[in-house]
Amino acid sequence: MLALIILLPVLGAALPLWLQRRGRNACAWGTALVVTLSMILLLGLAPAVFAGRLVQWGLPWIPALGLNASLRLDGLGLLFGLLITGIGLLVVLYARYYLAAHDNLARLYALLLLFMGAMLGIILADNVLLLLLFWELTSLCSFLLVGYWHERGDARRGARLALILTAGGGLALLAGLLWLGQVAGSFELSTVLLRGDVVRSDPAYLGILLLILLGVCTKSAQFPFHFWLPQAMAAPTPVSAYLHSATMVKAGVFLLARLFPVLAGTEAWFSLVGGVGLFTLLFAAYMALFQHDLKGLLAYSTISHLGLITLLLGIGTPLAAVAGVFHIINHATFKASLFMAAGIIEHESGCRDMRQLNGLFKYMPQTALLAMVAAAAMAGVPLLNGFLSKEMFFAETVHLARLGEISLLFPMLATVAGVFSVAYSARFIHDVFFNGEPINLPRLPHEPPRYLRVPVEILVALCLLVGMLPSYTVGPLLAVAASSVVGTALPPYSLAIWHGFNLPLLMSTLALFGGVLVYSQRAILFRLHERYPPPVGQLLFAAGLNRLLDGARWLTGWLENGALQRYLALLVLAALLAGLVGLWPTGLPATVHPGPALNLLDLVFGLLLALMALLTVRWHERRLLALLAAGGAGLVVVLAFVRFSAPDLALTQLTVEVVTTVLLLLALRFLPLEMRQNALHRPWRDMLLALAAGLGVAALAWGVLNTAPQPALADYFLTHSLPGGGGTNVVNVILVDFRGFDTLGETTVLVVAALGIAALLAGGLPQPVAPAVVSLPRALLLQIGVRPLLALTLLMAVYLFLRGHNLPGGGFVAGLVAALALVTQYLADDFRAVTVRLTLHYPRYMAAGLLLIAITGALSMVLGYPFLTSTFVHVQLPLLGDFELASAMAFDLGVFLVVIATVLAILLGLGDPGREAV
Amino acid sequence: MNFVAPDFMPVLPELFVLTMTCLVLVVDVFLEQRQRHITYGLAQLTLLGAALLTLFTYAHAPVTTMFGHYVKDAMGDLLKLCIYLASAAVFLYSRDYLRRRDLFKGEYYVLGLFGVLGMMIMVSAHSLLSVYLGLEMLSLSLYALVAIDRDSPVASEAAMKYFVLGSLASGMLLYGISMVYGATGSIDIQLLADAVAKQGLGNPVLVFGLVFLVVGLSFKLGAVPFHMWVPDVYQGAPTSVTLYIGSAPKLAAFALVMRILVDGLGTLQADWQQMLIILAMLSMMLGNLVAIAQSNIKRMLAYSTISHVGFLLLGILAGTPEGYAAAMFYTIVYVLMAVGAFGVLLVLSRTGFEAENIDDFKGLNDRNPWLAFLMMVIMMSMAGVPFMVGFYAKWMVLQSIVDIGLVWLAILGVLFSVIGAFYYLRVVKCLYFDKPEDNTPIEMSRDTEVVISANGLLLVVLGLYPTALMSLCSTALLG
């Protein structure tokens, strides 16, 4: 039943869209039907609520988040529900005649229904998180409704501003409610409402209150978030009347009332809620007087009245709460009728500016009469509903003795607010309906169509009825609503019009006369206002937004300038900082296991290496020199390997270094000779950064060297190398035996890479800038020299290959050395000439190498051992003596072949582009 | 050495994808350009097959194999299924775009599949070695994919930057791995966790290892201050590649963080929590702030990614099972949204016209109301508007950090998501409130239309009923 009340309008939103083709009346009837059904359902539950029962309904929805679809209907909910559906019904009727023929009525109705569903969701939700969902949904609907005339710039701006503020506040509210739920132990209002003591005494109370208040203040347009409401007046008037006076902006105060039993009653509540309310009440009442826009005046007046309700709830006494609830009802009726009247005036005259709208009484006496009664209610004239709640408010301020000596301030400020409220009401009446003749109106106004005025008539009648017979009309509803706010039995109060001569009556009288006086002297005030305009929220907001945008652009330009150098510098800097932070608490590790002692030679090596690296960078504009320096750095590394007794590594490093340098030299020919000069300051910045990073890494290395080593893997290999793999050169044994499978994979990768590079190079390179080989005469010596060298180097390769299993060497190194021998031939001689003589088909060698490796491995499988198991025998060779022949040697041969072929394939591709390399 | 064949059953999906990818690679060589759809079909078939294999062998209890380098567990399987799904959508959305640009080549799909394989390995890695292997497999595919349009200087520049920065970051990650190995003597995640639990943080080498690991991971995730590559690559790459980079790899990156930081170094949570707080804070701040100033939507989405990463990190740094589940939920949801957003972008692009500015969305509602609606849903979900699934994602991570008492961080997150909402809504405003500048009809093939609709509607459906996915995430992490 409860769920249906919400679902009806939400699902019914499709109805007007569907009925669109049958005309505007069908649309309106359909919408009205949905609203009426929802209202009837609500009324059906009313007896239970009046009997003091709490109607509940629930379903688990997302238990992981504590979000359940649980609903409740109590007095407060009933009151709001009737307001929402009742005024909703009137707005449906009003909108039918208000919108122009070319406006899409169905869209407005659909959105209004959706909004109504969301609003009903807020008031019926038992789960606070569910409440929040509906809360945000109303913000969204408001966004779409304010932006209804989206071709208008002010509508778009207003819509966006409203959404940002209300939805953003809603997110703060989410945080607050999550926190509240955590403290209270549940997200269900039924439970939360009983845990008031727990929540109020929790240290998180202030935070929760602030966050929730942020949501409330944005939604109910309280200072300093009030400025979206005047901007939202760009919406069609039915929307302003419905959302921005009667319902949506009340959601904030509704939530305050809802959580009243949980949060109210503390000093913080009083000063925060009461303070915000009081200031908003005064400020907005003052501002309202100076608006020239009819709806702008009403918007500020709405803000002011919301401030009044907030203040009443903030006072925190049960009586004040009753007054607050009462004022919610009264404000909804008179303000909605005023908005509708303003809409009629705009509709008929095409203008909303009070400087042009004058003397309309002549043209539309009936509307004028209605508007005047409603405005009088707003001003708090006796016999109208506004008077009653205002009187209660004055009485509350009189009895407020919380602030000791300065308690007197409250009634005084309340009276001042009353004065301004009367003044702007007077302006509304006098400026529009009297005060001379209309000035330059787009069209001559006359009475509106009958049905456009009916909703206003109904509302004004309500104002009068409530004003004169409060106890018979609104009494029971107010009682049941107020009691669900207060949570306990209500204190005695009287709704009578006449309480005898007392202070509140005096204040009312003062306010009435004062207001008229202020209005009559308005010229002075207007001049004052023009000379010292108060800072306007939306301007500050816009300025802040612009500042934010500028900041964002600046940040983009600074961080993301598109230069890789900048990114690299930032990356290194960030890593460095992260490292420093990591180092901070512990410092460098103490020396647990002293590393190798430092001697002079090491220092020289280190400095040399640093120098070479520096030169590489320094000379980077002259690429050849840079390459040489890089090669130099590589050679120092070779020396370092020798120094630390790693001959195998040194050998490999040496050959790799030479081959890569040659390949790079060949590649350099394709790069342009010219280099762009760098900005002056950057080298120093980069140098500093590099130095810091280098020191960091050095410190790290030092730290690692000084910690106790793990039981090293090396021991395992050292002990098992000879018995398991039949070789004493552990590095080689690992490569061809222990990790034979890996080597097979790597070799395959090498082949694939070589084929890929060759294919790419064959695809065409730009014309080289320099020739591959120096011209013949000067290289004559070299040419003659390399011929005998070829044989020697090849022999060396064979030697390295054969002894590889036990002594430094092996297939990889041997392959590189052999490749180098051949490379030298190409370099010294003309490329094509050598190609003719050396008719090697490299891919074939690669294939052969790979096959050899695979066959060696597979052979062991044939013999019943796992793949790649190796074995070895000792044979006596004539010249060389005892020679160990391991099956791994065949494996190594495969590696040897692949390496030679790979290097040469790449080299040929680079040296002789365009040639069919594969 | 003796070689005992490992149990190949758990790695069946990986083996299948590997085999199929090689098959696609070879088959593609023999195809003519007009038969290229066969490559596409085979690629989709591969993903389908892998999905079925994963589904049928869905792990309820973790199984390790490949000598402890690989683990098959529910988290991995769930993420893998999402990866297949996201990649399948990516392949589909990209098809027409690539075809119109003469980029409809086998390479896109082969590299894409290799990337998927890399992601699968990352997701199921149980040692630092396999983590790294998977990561590099993915990264190398991505570098090449960015440069797939060889004639575009912007794309080449982006690829170059991505490669150089990515290599540096990989190097740092590897450095971190080697230091962690040096401190603990193990690369197996489980043994690593045991060793770390035993020795605690007394070892500074471990601290440094942790620092470098976090640096490497942040780079891969694109968290500030290691985010520099993200905007340039997102903008420079062809949109179909941006779509690929922006979707499934995020899932893999999440898995990467989970495997290394949570499974491996979980006992150091107090330490990496501090670092992640800084990263998350900076990411949310910079991502959201800078996104406002962008007019290029690919770049805007890049910054949006960065901010989403910030949110995702919130869940992880909470260090609770709920937090991890929230982060996982967030990642999956984010990928769903990103795929949709770039998908719409791809649909809007046509021959000779590249949709990449926010202005290109102007008046989409007048040109194609359905597409505009989908885009609105996606943008709202990204902004975290209630009743969209993105809202619950944000909510869950915020809840998880509120639970551990970091309320200030949650408030910061809320604040920046408000700023974030601003730029998403700008797109919505363009969709609905502005007049179209260009009235060319939008061509969309039937299957693209169906899938993109399903993609958008899924956000709404999940928004109404997120419980199923949430419980999947939490059981995957607990079970």
GROMACS .gro file of N, CA and C in nm, chain A residues 761-867:
model
  321
  761LEU      N    1   6.306  -0.400  -4.179
  761LEU     CA    2   6.408  -0.326  -4.252
  761LEU      C    3   6.388  -0.344  -4.402
  762ALA      N    4   6.348  -0.463  -4.441
  762ALA     CA    5   6.326  -0.488  -4.582
  762ALA      C    6   6.209  -0.404  -4.632
  763GLY      N    7   6.118  -0.374  -4.540
  763GLY     CA    8   6.002  -0.294  -4.577
  763GLY      C    9   6.039  -0.153  -4.620
  764GLY      N   10   6.161  -0.112  -4.594
  764GLY     CA   11   6.201   0.019  -4.643
  764GLY      C   12   6.234   0.114  -4.531
  765LEU      N   13   6.348   0.180  -4.544
  765LEU     CA   14   6.391   0.279  -4.446
  765LEU      C   15   6.406   0.410  -4.519
  766PRO      N   16   6.408   0.519  -4.448
  766PRO     CA   17   6.438   0.644  -4.516
  766PRO      C   18   6.580   0.641  -4.574
  767GLN      N   19   6.606   0.729  -4.667
  767GLN     CA   20   6.739   0.733  -4.726
  767GLN      C   21   6.840   0.766  -4.617
  768PRO      N   22   6.945   0.684  -4.603
  768PRO     CA   23   7.043   0.714  -4.497
  768PRO      C   24   7.112   0.848  -4.522
  769VAL      N   25   7.148   0.911  -4.413
  769VAL     CA   26   7.213   1.041  -4.423
  769VAL      C   27   7.360   1.026  -4.458
  770ALA      N   28   7.419   0.916  -4.410
  770ALA     CA   29   7.561   0.893  -4.436
  770ALA      C   30   7.579   0.755  -4.500
  771PRO      N   31   7.684   0.734  -4.574
  771PRO     CA   32   7.709   0.602  -4.632
  771PRO      C   33   7.750   0.502  -4.525
  772ALA      N   34   7.731   0.373  -4.555
  772ALA     CA   35   7.759   0.270  -4.456
  772ALA      C   36   7.908   0.252  -4.436
  773VAL      N   37   7.984   0.270  -4.541
  773VAL     CA   38   8.126   0.238  -4.532
  773VAL      C   39   8.205   0.359  -4.577
  774VAL      N   40   8.316   0.379  -4.512
  774VAL     CA   41   8.402   0.489  -4.555
  774VAL      C   42   8.457   0.456  -4.694
  775SER      N   43   8.494   0.559  -4.767
  775SER     CA   44   8.535   0.531  -4.906
  775SER      C   45   8.664   0.449  -4.908
  776LEU      N   46   8.683   0.379  -5.016
  776LEU     CA   47   8.784   0.275  -5.023
  776LEU      C   48   8.928   0.313  -4.987
  777PRO      N   49   8.985   0.417  -5.049
  777PRO     CA   50   9.130   0.437  -5.032
  777PRO      C   51   9.172   0.447  -4.886
  778ARG      N   52   9.096   0.519  -4.808
  778ARG     CA   53   9.140   0.542  -4.671
  778ARG      C   54   9.131   0.416  -4.587
  779ALA      N   55   9.045   0.324  -4.625
  779ALA     CA   56   9.028   0.204  -4.545
  779ALA      C   57   9.113   0.089  -4.595
  780LEU      N   58   9.208   0.122  -4.680
  780LEU     CA   59   9.286   0.016  -4.743
  780LEU      C   60   9.354  -0.072  -4.640
  781LEU      N   61   9.415  -0.008  -4.543
  781LEU     CA   62   9.489  -0.083  -4.441
  781LEU      C   63   9.397  -0.179  -4.368
  782LEU      N   64   9.282  -0.124  -4.336
  782LEU     CA   65   9.183  -0.205  -4.265
  782LEU      C   66   9.144  -0.325  -4.350
  783GLN      N   67   9.121  -0.296  -4.478
  783GLN     CA   68   9.078  -0.404  -4.566
  783GLN      C   69   9.180  -0.516  -4.574
  784ILE      N   70   9.304  -0.478  -4.582
  784ILE     CA   71   9.407  -0.581  -4.590
  784ILE      C   72   9.418  -0.654  -4.457
  785GLY      N   73   9.405  -0.575  -4.348
  785GLY     CA   74   9.423  -0.634  -4.217
  785GLY      C   75   9.317  -0.734  -4.179
  786VAL      N   76   9.193  -0.711  -4.219
  786VAL     CA   77   9.086  -0.794  -4.165
  786VAL      C   78   9.085  -0.934  -4.224
  787ARG      N   79   9.142  -0.952  -4.342
  787ARG     CA   80   9.135  -1.085  -4.404
  787ARG      C   81   9.197  -1.191  -4.316
  788PRO      N   82   9.326  -1.173  -4.278
  788PRO     CA   83   9.384  -1.276  -4.190
  788PRO      C   84   9.314  -1.279  -4.054
  789LEU      N   85   9.268  -1.164  -4.013
  789LEU     CA   86   9.199  -1.159  -3.883
  789LEU      C   87   9.080  -1.252  -3.880
  790LEU      N   88   9.012  -1.262  -3.995
  790LEU     CA   89   8.891  -1.343  -4.002
  790LEU      C   90   8.919  -1.485  -3.954
  791ALA      N   91   9.024  -1.543  -4.009
  791ALA     CA   92   9.055  -1.681  -3.973
  791ALA      C   93   9.084  -1.691  -3.824
  792LEU      N   94   9.167  -1.596  -3.776
  792LEU     CA   95   9.206  -1.599  -3.634
  792LEU      C   96   9.084  -1.588  -3.543
  793THR      N   97   8.998  -1.492  -3.576
  793THR     CA   98   8.882  -1.470  -3.491
  793THR      C   99   8.791  -1.591  -3.490
  794LEU      N  100   8.773  -1.649  -3.607
  794LEU     CA  101   8.687  -1.767  -3.614
  794LEU      C  102   8.744  -1.880  -3.529
  795LEU      N  103   8.877  -1.893  -3.535
  795LEU     CA  104   8.942  -1.996  -3.455
  795LEU      C  105   8.918  -1.971  -3.307
  796MET      N  106   8.928  -1.844  -3.273
  796MET     CA  107   8.902  -1.803  -3.135
  796MET      C  108   8.760  -1.843  -3.093
  797ALA      N  109   8.668  -1.820  -3.186
  797ALA     CA  110   8.528  -1.854  -3.157
  797ALA      C  111   8.515  -2.002  -3.129
  798VAL      N  112   8.579  -2.083  -3.213
  798VAL     CA  113   8.571  -2.228  -3.195
  798VAL      C  114   8.629  -2.266  -3.059
  799TYR      N  115   8.740  -2.203  -3.027
  799TYR     CA  116   8.807  -2.231  -2.899
  799TYR      C  117   8.712  -2.200  -2.782
  800LEU      N  118   8.653  -2.080  -2.787
  800LEU     CA  119   8.562  -2.040  -2.680
  800LEU      C  120   8.445  -2.136  -2.672
  801PHE      N  121   8.400  -2.179  -2.787
  801PHE     CA  122   8.284  -2.268  -2.791
  801PHE      C  123   8.317  -2.401  -2.723
  802LEU      N  124   8.433  -2.456  -2.760
  802LEU     CA  125   8.467  -2.590  -2.711
  802LEU      C  126   8.490  -2.592  -2.561
  803ARG      N  127   8.554  -2.488  -2.509
  803ARG     CA  128   8.587  -2.494  -2.367
  803ARG      C  129   8.474  -2.440  -2.280
  804GLY      N  130   8.369  -2.397  -2.349
  804GLY     CA  131   8.263  -2.326  -2.279
  804GLY      C  132   8.203  -2.401  -2.163
  805HIS      N  133   8.199  -2.532  -2.170
  805HIS     CA  134   8.126  -2.604  -2.066
  805HIS      C  135   8.198  -2.600  -1.932
  806ASN      N  136   8.330  -2.584  -1.939
  806ASN     CA  137   8.407  -2.588  -1.814
  806ASN      C  138   8.474  -2.456  -1.781
  807LEU      N  139   8.507  -2.378  -1.880
  807LEU     CA  140   8.578  -2.252  -1.858
  807LEU      C  141   8.500  -2.140  -1.926
  808PRO      N  142   8.531  -2.016  -1.894
  808PRO     CA  143   8.457  -1.906  -1.956
  808PRO      C  144   8.450  -1.922  -2.107
  809GLY      N  145   8.332  -1.902  -2.159
  809GLY     CA  146   8.312  -1.919  -2.303
  809GLY      C  147   8.171  -1.967  -2.326
  810GLY      N  148   8.149  -2.047  -2.428
  810GLY     CA  149   8.017  -2.102  -2.454
  810GLY      C  150   7.961  -2.056  -2.586
  811GLY      N  151   7.849  -2.117  -2.621
  811GLY     CA  152   7.791  -2.094  -2.752
  811GLY      C  153   7.754  -1.950  -2.779
  812PHE      N  154   7.702  -1.883  -2.680
  812PHE     CA  155   7.656  -1.746  -2.699
  812PHE      C  156   7.772  -1.654  -2.731
  813VAL      N  157   7.875  -1.661  -2.644
  813VAL     CA  158   7.992  -1.576  -2.664
  813VAL      C  159   8.060  -1.611  -2.795
  814ALA      N  160   8.072  -1.740  -2.819
  814ALA     CA  161   8.138  -1.782  -2.941
  814ALA      C  162   8.062  -1.731  -3.061
  815GLY      N  163   7.931  -1.737  -3.055
  815GLY     CA  164   7.850  -1.687  -3.164
  815GLY      C  165   7.874  -1.540  -3.188
  816LEU      N  166   7.880  -1.464  -3.080
  816LEU     CA  167   7.903  -1.321  -3.094
  816LEU      C  168   8.039  -1.292  -3.155
  817VAL      N  169   8.139  -1.367  -3.108
  817VAL     CA  170   8.274  -1.343  -3.160
  817VAL      C  171   8.279  -1.374  -3.309
  818ALA      N  172   8.220  -1.486  -3.348
  818ALA     CA  173   8.220  -1.522  -3.489
  818ALA      C  174   8.145  -1.416  -3.569
  819ALA      N  175   8.035  -1.371  -3.514
  819ALA     CA  176   7.957  -1.269  -3.584
  819ALA      C  177   8.041  -1.143  -3.602
  820LEU      N  178   8.116  -1.109  -3.496
  820LEU     CA  179   8.201  -0.990  -3.504
  820LEU      C  180   8.302  -1.004  -3.617
  821ALA      N  181   8.359  -1.124  -3.629
  821ALA     CA  182   8.457  -1.146  -3.734
  821ALA      C  183   8.395  -1.115  -3.869
  822LEU      N  184   8.273  -1.161  -3.889
  822LEU     CA  185   8.208  -1.138  -4.017
  822LEU      C  186   8.167  -0.992  -4.034
  823VAL      N  187   8.124  -0.932  -3.922
  823VAL     CA  188   8.084  -0.791  -3.927
  823VAL      C  189   8.200  -0.705  -3.975
  824THR      N  190   8.318  -0.734  -3.923
  824THR     CA  191   8.437  -0.657  -3.961
  824THR      C  192   8.458  -0.664  -4.111
  825GLN      N  193   8.435  -0.780  -4.167
  825GLN     CA  194   8.450  -0.793  -4.312
  825GLN      C  195   8.357  -0.698  -4.385
  826TYR      N  196   8.234  -0.695  -4.340
  826TYR     CA  197   8.137  -0.608  -4.407
  826TYR      C  198   8.177  -0.463  -4.393
  827LEU      N  199   8.223  -0.428  -4.275
  827LEU     CA  200   8.252  -0.288  -4.248
  827LEU      C  201   8.371  -0.241  -4.330
  828ALA      N  202   8.471  -0.327  -4.337
  828ALA     CA  203   8.594  -0.285  -4.403
  828ALA      C  204   8.575  -0.279  -4.554
  829ASP      N  205   8.493  -0.368  -4.605
  829ASP     CA  206   8.481  -0.377  -4.749
  829ASP      C  207   8.346  -0.321  -4.793
  830ASP      N  208   8.327  -0.323  -4.919
  830ASP     CA  209   8.198  -0.282  -4.971
  830ASP      C  210   8.095  -0.388  -4.933
  831PHE      N  211   7.980  -0.343  -4.889
  831PHE     CA  212   7.878  -0.436  -4.843
  831PHE      C  213   7.841  -0.539  -4.949
  832ARG      N  214   7.813  -0.489  -5.068
  832ARG     CA  215   7.764  -0.580  -5.173
  832ARG      C  216   7.872  -0.680  -5.210
  833ALA      N  217   7.997  -0.632  -5.209
  833ALA     CA  218   8.106  -0.721  -5.248
  833ALA      C  219   8.111  -0.840  -5.153
  834VAL      N  220   8.101  -0.812  -5.025
  834VAL     CA  221   8.107  -0.921  -4.928
  834VAL      C  222   7.986  -1.011  -4.943
  835THR      N  223   7.873  -0.950  -4.966
  835THR     CA  224   7.751  -1.028  -4.980
  835THR      C  225   7.764  -1.129  -5.093
  836VAL      N  226   7.829  -1.086  -5.196
  836VAL     CA  227   7.846  -1.179  -5.309
  836VAL      C  228   7.932  -1.298  -5.268
  837ARG      N  229   8.038  -1.268  -5.195
  837ARG     CA  230   8.128  -1.377  -5.156
  837ARG      C  231   8.068  -1.464  -5.047
  838LEU      N  232   8.007  -1.399  -4.950
  838LEU     CA  233   7.952  -1.474  -4.836
  838LEU      C  234   7.804  -1.501  -4.862
  839THR      N  235   7.774  -1.604  -4.932
  839THR     CA  236   7.634  -1.628  -4.966
  839THR      C  237   7.568  -1.711  -4.855
  840LEU      N  238   7.556  -1.646  -4.740
  840LEU     CA  239   7.492  -1.717  -4.628
  840LEU      C  240   7.343  -1.687  -4.631
  841HIS      N  241   7.267  -1.790  -4.615
  841HIS     CA  242   7.123  -1.767  -4.606
  841HIS      C  243   7.085  -1.775  -4.458
  842TYR      N  244   7.079  -1.659  -4.392
  842TYR     CA  245   7.071  -1.657  -4.245
  842TYR      C  246   6.951  -1.730  -4.187
  843PRO      N  247   6.834  -1.709  -4.242
  843PRO     CA  248   6.719  -1.779  -4.183
  843PRO      C  249   6.743  -1.929  -4.174
  844ARG      N  250   6.815  -1.980  -4.272
  844ARG     CA  251   6.841  -2.124  -4.270
  844ARG      C  252   6.924  -2.161  -4.147
  845TYR      N  253   7.021  -2.077  -4.116
  845TYR     CA  254   7.105  -2.106  -3.999
  845TYR      C  255   7.025  -2.097  -3.869
  846MET      N  256   6.939  -2.000  -3.870
  846MET     CA  257   6.854  -1.987  -3.750
  846MET      C  258   6.771  -2.113  -3.732
  847ALA      N  259   6.710  -2.154  -3.839
  847ALA     CA  260   6.625  -2.273  -3.832
  847ALA      C  261   6.706  -2.393  -3.788
  848ALA      N  262   6.825  -2.404  -3.847
  848ALA     CA  263   6.909  -2.518  -3.813
  848ALA      C  264   6.942  -2.516  -3.665
  849GLY      N  265   6.978  -2.397  -3.614
  849GLY     CA  266   7.012  -2.384  -3.472
  849GLY      C  267   6.898  -2.428  -3.384
  850LEU      N  268   6.782  -2.376  -3.414
  850LEU     CA  269   6.665  -2.408  -3.332
  850LEU      C  270   6.636  -2.557  -3.336
  851LEU      N  271   6.641  -2.612  -3.455
  851LEU     CA  272   6.613  -2.755  -3.472
  851LEU      C  273   6.711  -2.838  -3.389
  852LEU      N  274   6.837  -2.797  -3.395
  852LEU     CA  275   6.941  -2.870  -3.322
  852LEU      C  276   6.907  -2.875  -3.173
  853ILE      N  277   6.870  -2.760  -3.122
  853ILE     CA  278   6.835  -2.755  -2.980
  853ILE      C  279   6.717  -2.847  -2.951
  854ALA      N  280   6.616  -2.837  -3.035
  854ALA     CA  281   6.497  -2.917  -3.012
  854ALA      C  282   6.528  -3.066  -3.021
  855ILE      N  283   6.610  -3.101  -3.120
  855ILE     CA  284   6.642  -3.244  -3.138
  855ILE      C  285   6.720  -3.297  -3.018
  856THR      N  286   6.818  -3.217  -2.973
  856THR     CA  287   6.895  -3.259  -2.855
  856THR      C  288   6.802  -3.291  -2.739
  857GLY      N  289   6.704  -3.200  -2.722
  857GLY     CA  290   6.611  -3.220  -2.612
  857GLY      C  291   6.525  -3.342  -2.635
  858ALA      N  292   6.477  -3.353  -2.756
  858ALA     CA  293   6.384  -3.463  -2.785
  858ALA      C  294   6.453  -3.597  -2.774
  859LEU      N  295   6.583  -3.600  -2.810
  859LEU     CA  296   6.658  -3.727  -2.807
  859LEU      C  297   6.652  -3.791  -2.669
  860SER      N  298   6.664  -3.704  -2.569
  860SER     CA  299   6.661  -3.759  -2.433
  860SER      C  300   6.525  -3.818  -2.403
  861MET      N  301   6.426  -3.764  -2.466
  861MET     CA  302   6.293  -3.820  -2.444
  861MET      C  303   6.282  -3.957  -2.509
  862VAL      N  304   6.342  -3.966  -2.627
  862VAL     CA  305   6.341  -4.096  -2.696
  862VAL      C  306   6.406  -4.201  -2.606
  863LEU      N  307   6.513  -4.160  -2.538
  863LEU     CA  308   6.585  -4.255  -2.452
  863LEU      C  309   6.515  -4.275  -2.319
  864GLY      N  310   6.401  -4.214  -2.302
  864GLY     CA  311   6.324  -4.240  -2.181
  864GLY      C  312   6.351  -4.143  -2.068
  865TYR      N  313   6.427  -4.036  -2.095
  865TYR     CA  314   6.448  -3.934  -1.992
  865TYR      C  315   6.356  -3.816  -2.021
  866PRO      N  316   6.335  -3.731  -1.923
  866PRO     CA  317   6.255  -3.610  -1.951
  866PRO      C  318   6.325  -3.524  -2.057
  867PHE      N  319   6.246  -3.436  -2.114
  867PHE     CA  320   6.293  -3.344  -2.217
  867PHE      C  321   6.418  -3.268  -2.171
   0.00000   0.00000   0.00000
